[in-house]
Short mmCIF file of C-alpha atoms in Angstrom, two decimals:
data_model
loop_
_atom_site.label_atom_id
_atom_site.label_comp_id
_atom_site.label_asym_id
_atom_site.label_seq_id
_atom_site.Cartn_x
_atom_site.Cartn_y
_atom_site.Cartn_z
CA GLN A 1 114.04 116.87 106.04
CA VAL A 2 113.69 116.78 102.26
CA HIS A 3 113.06 120.04 100.43
CA LEU A 4 111.07 120.16 97.22
CA GLN A 5 111.12 123.23 94.98
CA GLU A 6 108.89 123.66 91.94
CA SER A 7 109.83 126.02 89.14
CA GLY A 8 108.61 126.98 85.71
CA PRO A 9 106.75 129.64 83.74
CA GLY A 10 103.93 131.32 85.60
CA LEU A 11 102.01 132.08 82.42
CA VAL A 12 101.24 129.70 79.57
CA LYS A 13 99.13 130.43 76.49
CA PRO A 14 96.10 128.29 75.66
CA SER A 15 96.88 125.22 73.53
CA GLU A 16 100.56 125.34 74.51
CA THR A 17 102.53 123.02 76.80
CA LEU A 18 103.00 123.58 80.52
CA SER A 19 106.41 122.43 81.74
CA LEU A 20 107.45 122.37 85.39
CA ASN A 21 110.48 121.15 87.30
CA CYS A 22 110.72 119.89 90.86
CA ALA A 23 114.14 119.96 92.50
CA VAL A 24 114.58 117.36 95.24
CA SER A 25 117.16 118.17 97.91
CA ASP A 26 118.20 114.63 98.82
CA ASP A 27 118.63 111.19 97.29
CA SER A 28 115.14 110.05 98.18
CA ILE A 29 114.52 110.58 94.47
CA THR A 30 116.05 107.11 94.04
CA THR A 31 113.97 105.43 96.73
CA ASN A 32 110.56 107.10 96.87
CA TRP A 33 107.65 107.69 94.56
CA PHE A 34 106.95 111.31 93.61
CA SER A 35 103.66 112.83 92.50
CA TRP A 36 102.33 116.03 91.01
CA VAL A 37 99.16 117.48 92.52
CA ARG A 38 97.34 120.61 91.40
CA GLN A 39 94.89 123.00 93.02
CA PRO A 40 92.85 125.51 91.02
CA PRO A 41 92.48 128.85 92.81
CA GLY A 42 89.95 128.54 95.62
CA LYS A 43 89.33 124.86 94.88
CA GLY A 44 90.41 121.43 96.07
CA LEU A 45 93.36 119.15 95.36
CA GLU A 46 93.63 116.91 92.29
CA TRP A 47 96.21 114.16 91.83
CA ILE A 48 97.90 114.33 88.42
CA GLY A 49 100.24 111.39 88.43
CA GLU A 50 103.24 109.67 89.98
CA ILE A 51 106.67 108.36 89.06
CA PHE A 52 109.25 105.98 90.49
CA HIS A 53 112.98 106.11 89.76
CA ASP A 54 112.75 103.06 87.49
CA GLY A 55 110.56 105.10 85.18
CA THR A 56 107.25 103.57 86.19
CA THR A 57 104.45 106.10 85.94
CA HIS A 58 100.73 106.21 86.68
CA TYR A 59 98.44 109.00 85.61
CA ASN A 60 95.01 110.35 86.43
CA ALA A 61 92.86 108.98 83.63
CA SER A 62 91.24 112.37 83.15
CA LEU A 63 94.62 113.83 82.15
CA ARG A 64 96.40 110.79 80.71
CA SER A 65 96.16 111.89 77.09
CA ARG A 66 97.87 115.21 77.88
CA VAL A 67 100.30 114.56 80.73
CA SER A 68 103.82 113.22 81.02
CA ILE A 69 105.93 112.88 84.16
CA SER A 70 109.63 112.10 83.99
CA MET A 71 112.66 112.17 86.23
CA ASP A 72 116.40 112.80 86.09
CA THR A 73 117.95 111.09 89.09
CA SER A 74 121.42 112.44 88.31
CA GLU A 75 120.05 115.96 88.64
CA ASN A 76 117.56 115.13 91.43
CA GLN A 77 114.69 116.55 89.38
CA VAL A 78 111.13 115.50 88.60
CA PHE A 79 109.39 116.98 85.56
CA LEU A 80 105.79 117.61 84.56
CA ARG A 81 104.54 118.31 81.08
CA LEU A 82 100.89 119.05 80.35
CA ASN A 83 99.94 119.54 76.71
CA SER A 84 97.16 121.52 75.08
CA VAL A 85 96.38 123.55 78.17
CA ASN A 86 93.28 125.67 78.59
CA ALA A 87 91.97 128.04 81.24
CA ALA A 88 90.71 125.13 83.34
CA ASP A 89 94.34 124.07 83.86
CA THR A 90 95.11 127.27 85.77
CA ALA A 91 96.23 126.09 89.19
CA VAL A 92 98.93 125.90 91.81
CA PHE A 93 101.01 122.85 90.97
CA TYR A 94 102.68 120.92 93.78
CA CYS A 95 105.40 118.33 93.72
CA ALA A 96 105.01 115.81 96.55
CA ARG A 97 107.10 112.94 97.87
CA HIS A 98 105.41 109.71 98.87
CA ARG A 99 105.99 108.45 102.38
CA THR A 100 108.03 105.25 102.40
CA GLY A 101 105.78 102.25 102.93
CA SER A 102 102.54 104.23 102.83
CA ASN A 103 100.23 105.43 100.13
CA THR A 104 100.35 109.10 100.96
CA PHE A 105 102.46 112.24 100.58
CA ASP A 106 104.76 113.24 103.43
CA SER A 107 106.58 116.22 101.91
CA TRP A 108 105.29 118.91 99.59
CA GLY A 109 106.92 121.72 97.69
CA GLN A 110 105.70 125.28 98.18
CA GLY A 111 103.79 125.08 94.91
CA THR A 112 103.94 127.20 91.81
CA LEU A 113 101.01 129.08 90.27
CA VAL A 114 100.52 128.59 86.55
CA ILE A 115 98.00 130.79 84.78
CA VAL A 116 96.74 129.79 81.36
CA SER A 117 95.86 132.93 79.44
CA SER A 118 96.56 134.59 76.14
CA GLN B 1 86.19 111.65 88.63
CA SER B 2 84.32 111.87 91.93
CA ALA B 3 86.01 113.44 94.91
CA LEU B 4 85.39 112.14 98.38
CA THR B 5 82.63 114.08 100.14
CA GLN B 6 83.47 116.30 103.08
CA PRO B 7 81.35 118.94 104.84
CA ALA B 8 82.15 122.38 103.47
CA SER B 9 82.68 123.83 106.91
CA VAL B 10 82.95 122.83 110.55
CA SER B 11 83.35 125.17 113.48
CA GLY B 12 84.04 124.90 117.17
CA SER B 13 85.16 126.93 120.15
CA SER B 14 88.68 126.86 121.50
CA GLY B 15 89.20 123.75 123.61
CA GLN B 16 86.35 121.82 122.04
CA SER B 17 86.59 118.75 119.83
CA ILE B 18 85.36 118.56 116.27
CA THR B 19 85.08 115.75 113.76
CA ILE B 20 85.35 116.00 109.98
CA SER B 21 83.84 113.23 107.90
CA CYS B 22 85.03 111.94 104.54
CA THR B 23 82.60 109.75 102.64
CA GLY B 24 83.27 107.71 99.54
CA THR B 25 82.25 104.54 97.81
CA SER B 26 83.41 101.00 98.42
CA SER B 27 85.97 101.37 95.63
CA ASP B 28 87.39 104.50 97.28
CA PHE B 29 88.15 102.64 100.46
CA ARG B 30 88.91 99.19 99.05
CA ASP B 31 92.38 99.54 100.55
CA TYR B 32 90.88 100.60 103.84
CA ARG B 33 94.29 101.22 105.35
CA SER B 34 95.29 103.95 102.92
CA VAL B 35 93.42 107.00 104.11
CA SER B 36 95.30 110.15 104.97
CA TRP B 37 94.46 113.68 106.08
CA PHE B 38 96.10 116.99 105.24
CA GLN B 39 95.93 120.45 106.77
CA GLN B 40 96.34 123.48 104.54
CA HIS B 41 96.63 127.04 105.79
CA PRO B 42 95.89 129.86 103.31
CA GLY B 43 98.68 130.28 100.78
CA LYS B 44 100.58 127.27 102.12
CA SER B 45 101.14 123.76 100.86
CA PRO B 46 99.28 120.82 102.41
CA LYS B 47 100.75 119.21 105.51
CA LEU B 48 100.36 115.52 106.33
CA LEU B 49 98.46 115.02 109.60
CA ILE B 50 97.31 111.41 109.47
CA PHE B 51 98.27 108.44 107.31
CA ASP B 52 97.19 104.80 107.18
CA VAL B 53 93.82 105.88 108.67
CA SER B 54 95.06 106.64 112.18
CA ARG B 55 98.85 106.98 112.27
CA ARG B 56 100.51 110.32 112.97
CA PRO B 57 103.89 111.53 111.72
CA SER B 58 106.19 112.11 114.67
CA ALA B 59 105.85 115.89 114.59
CA ILE B 60 102.05 115.93 114.62
CA SER B 61 100.17 116.61 117.83
CA TYR B 62 98.20 113.83 119.53
CA ARG B 63 95.21 116.20 119.29
CA PHE B 64 94.74 114.96 115.73
CA SER B 65 93.30 111.47 115.34
CA GLY B 66 91.78 109.45 112.52
CA SER B 67 89.41 106.56 112.16
CA ILE B 68 87.28 104.77 109.59
CA SER B 69 83.93 103.01 109.60
CA GLY B 70 82.61 101.48 106.43
CA ASN B 71 82.86 104.03 103.65
CA THR B 72 83.38 107.01 105.94
CA ALA B 73 86.72 108.15 107.31
CA SER B 74 86.91 110.73 110.07
CA LEU B 75 89.41 113.22 111.44
CA THR B 76 88.94 114.40 115.02
CA ILE B 77 90.67 117.48 116.36
CA SER B 78 90.57 117.68 120.13
CA GLY B 79 91.41 120.73 122.23
CA LEU B 80 90.75 123.02 119.30
CA GLN B 81 93.26 125.88 119.01
CA PRO B 82 93.24 129.07 116.90
CA GLY B 83 96.11 127.70 114.81
CA ASP B 84 93.89 124.79 113.76
CA GLU B 85 91.84 127.16 111.63
CA ALA B 86 92.60 125.91 108.13
CA ASP B 87 91.31 123.75 105.29
CA TYR B 88 91.43 119.99 105.76
CA TYR B 89 91.47 117.36 103.04
CA CYS B 90 91.14 113.61 103.22
CA CYS B 91 92.79 111.40 100.62
CA SER B 92 92.32 107.77 99.70
CA TYR B 93 94.45 105.38 97.66
CA ARG B 94 92.24 103.28 95.44
CA ILE B 95 94.64 100.47 94.39
CA ILE B 96 93.15 99.84 90.96
CA THR B 97 90.68 102.50 89.94
CA THR B 98 92.19 105.61 88.43
CA PRO B 99 92.84 108.14 89.68
CA LEU B 100 94.86 106.15 92.17
CA TYR B 101 94.69 108.97 94.67
CA VAL B 102 91.44 110.82 95.24
CA PHE B 103 91.09 113.79 97.55
CA GLY B 104 88.10 114.98 99.50
CA THR B 105 86.23 118.16 98.66
CA GLY B 106 87.83 119.94 101.60
CA THR B 107 86.52 121.30 104.89
CA LYS B 108 87.09 124.78 106.24
CA VAL B 109 87.55 124.66 110.02
CA THR B 110 86.73 127.82 111.92
CA VAL B 111 87.70 128.35 115.54
CA LEU B 112 85.11 130.52 117.22
#
């Protein structure tokens, strides 16, 4: 059973960059797609983007100009960077692994709350 | 972006069956096989219940089942139990249109 663990600052100032890490416990980082998903407090889920170990990425068009997802397979880590944040970016951010052979997410991290505030 | 439409709340008594609908457009369900459902308890991360419209991960109870008809996917929970009280989200993979993955608006299930 893979374990995903998100980490990063819980507070980011407006206009600054949000940076999060996702530690992956096994080598599925070299075989599976990984996504970032966020959930504003009390609201629904929003897909941010995905990455494959060959560096291929796809992003939600609504965030594409501000988001970057990368990966370090030697460290088993997936990274999220979101630039020019504002209060609307306050959310719990989840790292999720894609199920092999299916277009869905079979394992999720516990999530990390990021508050955008001065 | 437009989320898939789900009823805000559904309730049922213990032992009963309930169905949650998830309605989108033809572009949302173009890859009609790629619909999944997630359960989320308060303060917890989502848990995969159904994938590929009607398939269950091995650890998921048979009480959860999925189906699709046209532009509406459905999740049925049979033999409702108190532990089923949670938020439920559908999700569709759209192949071409971004965002590739779109979630439903979420449904709060209450066990009476």
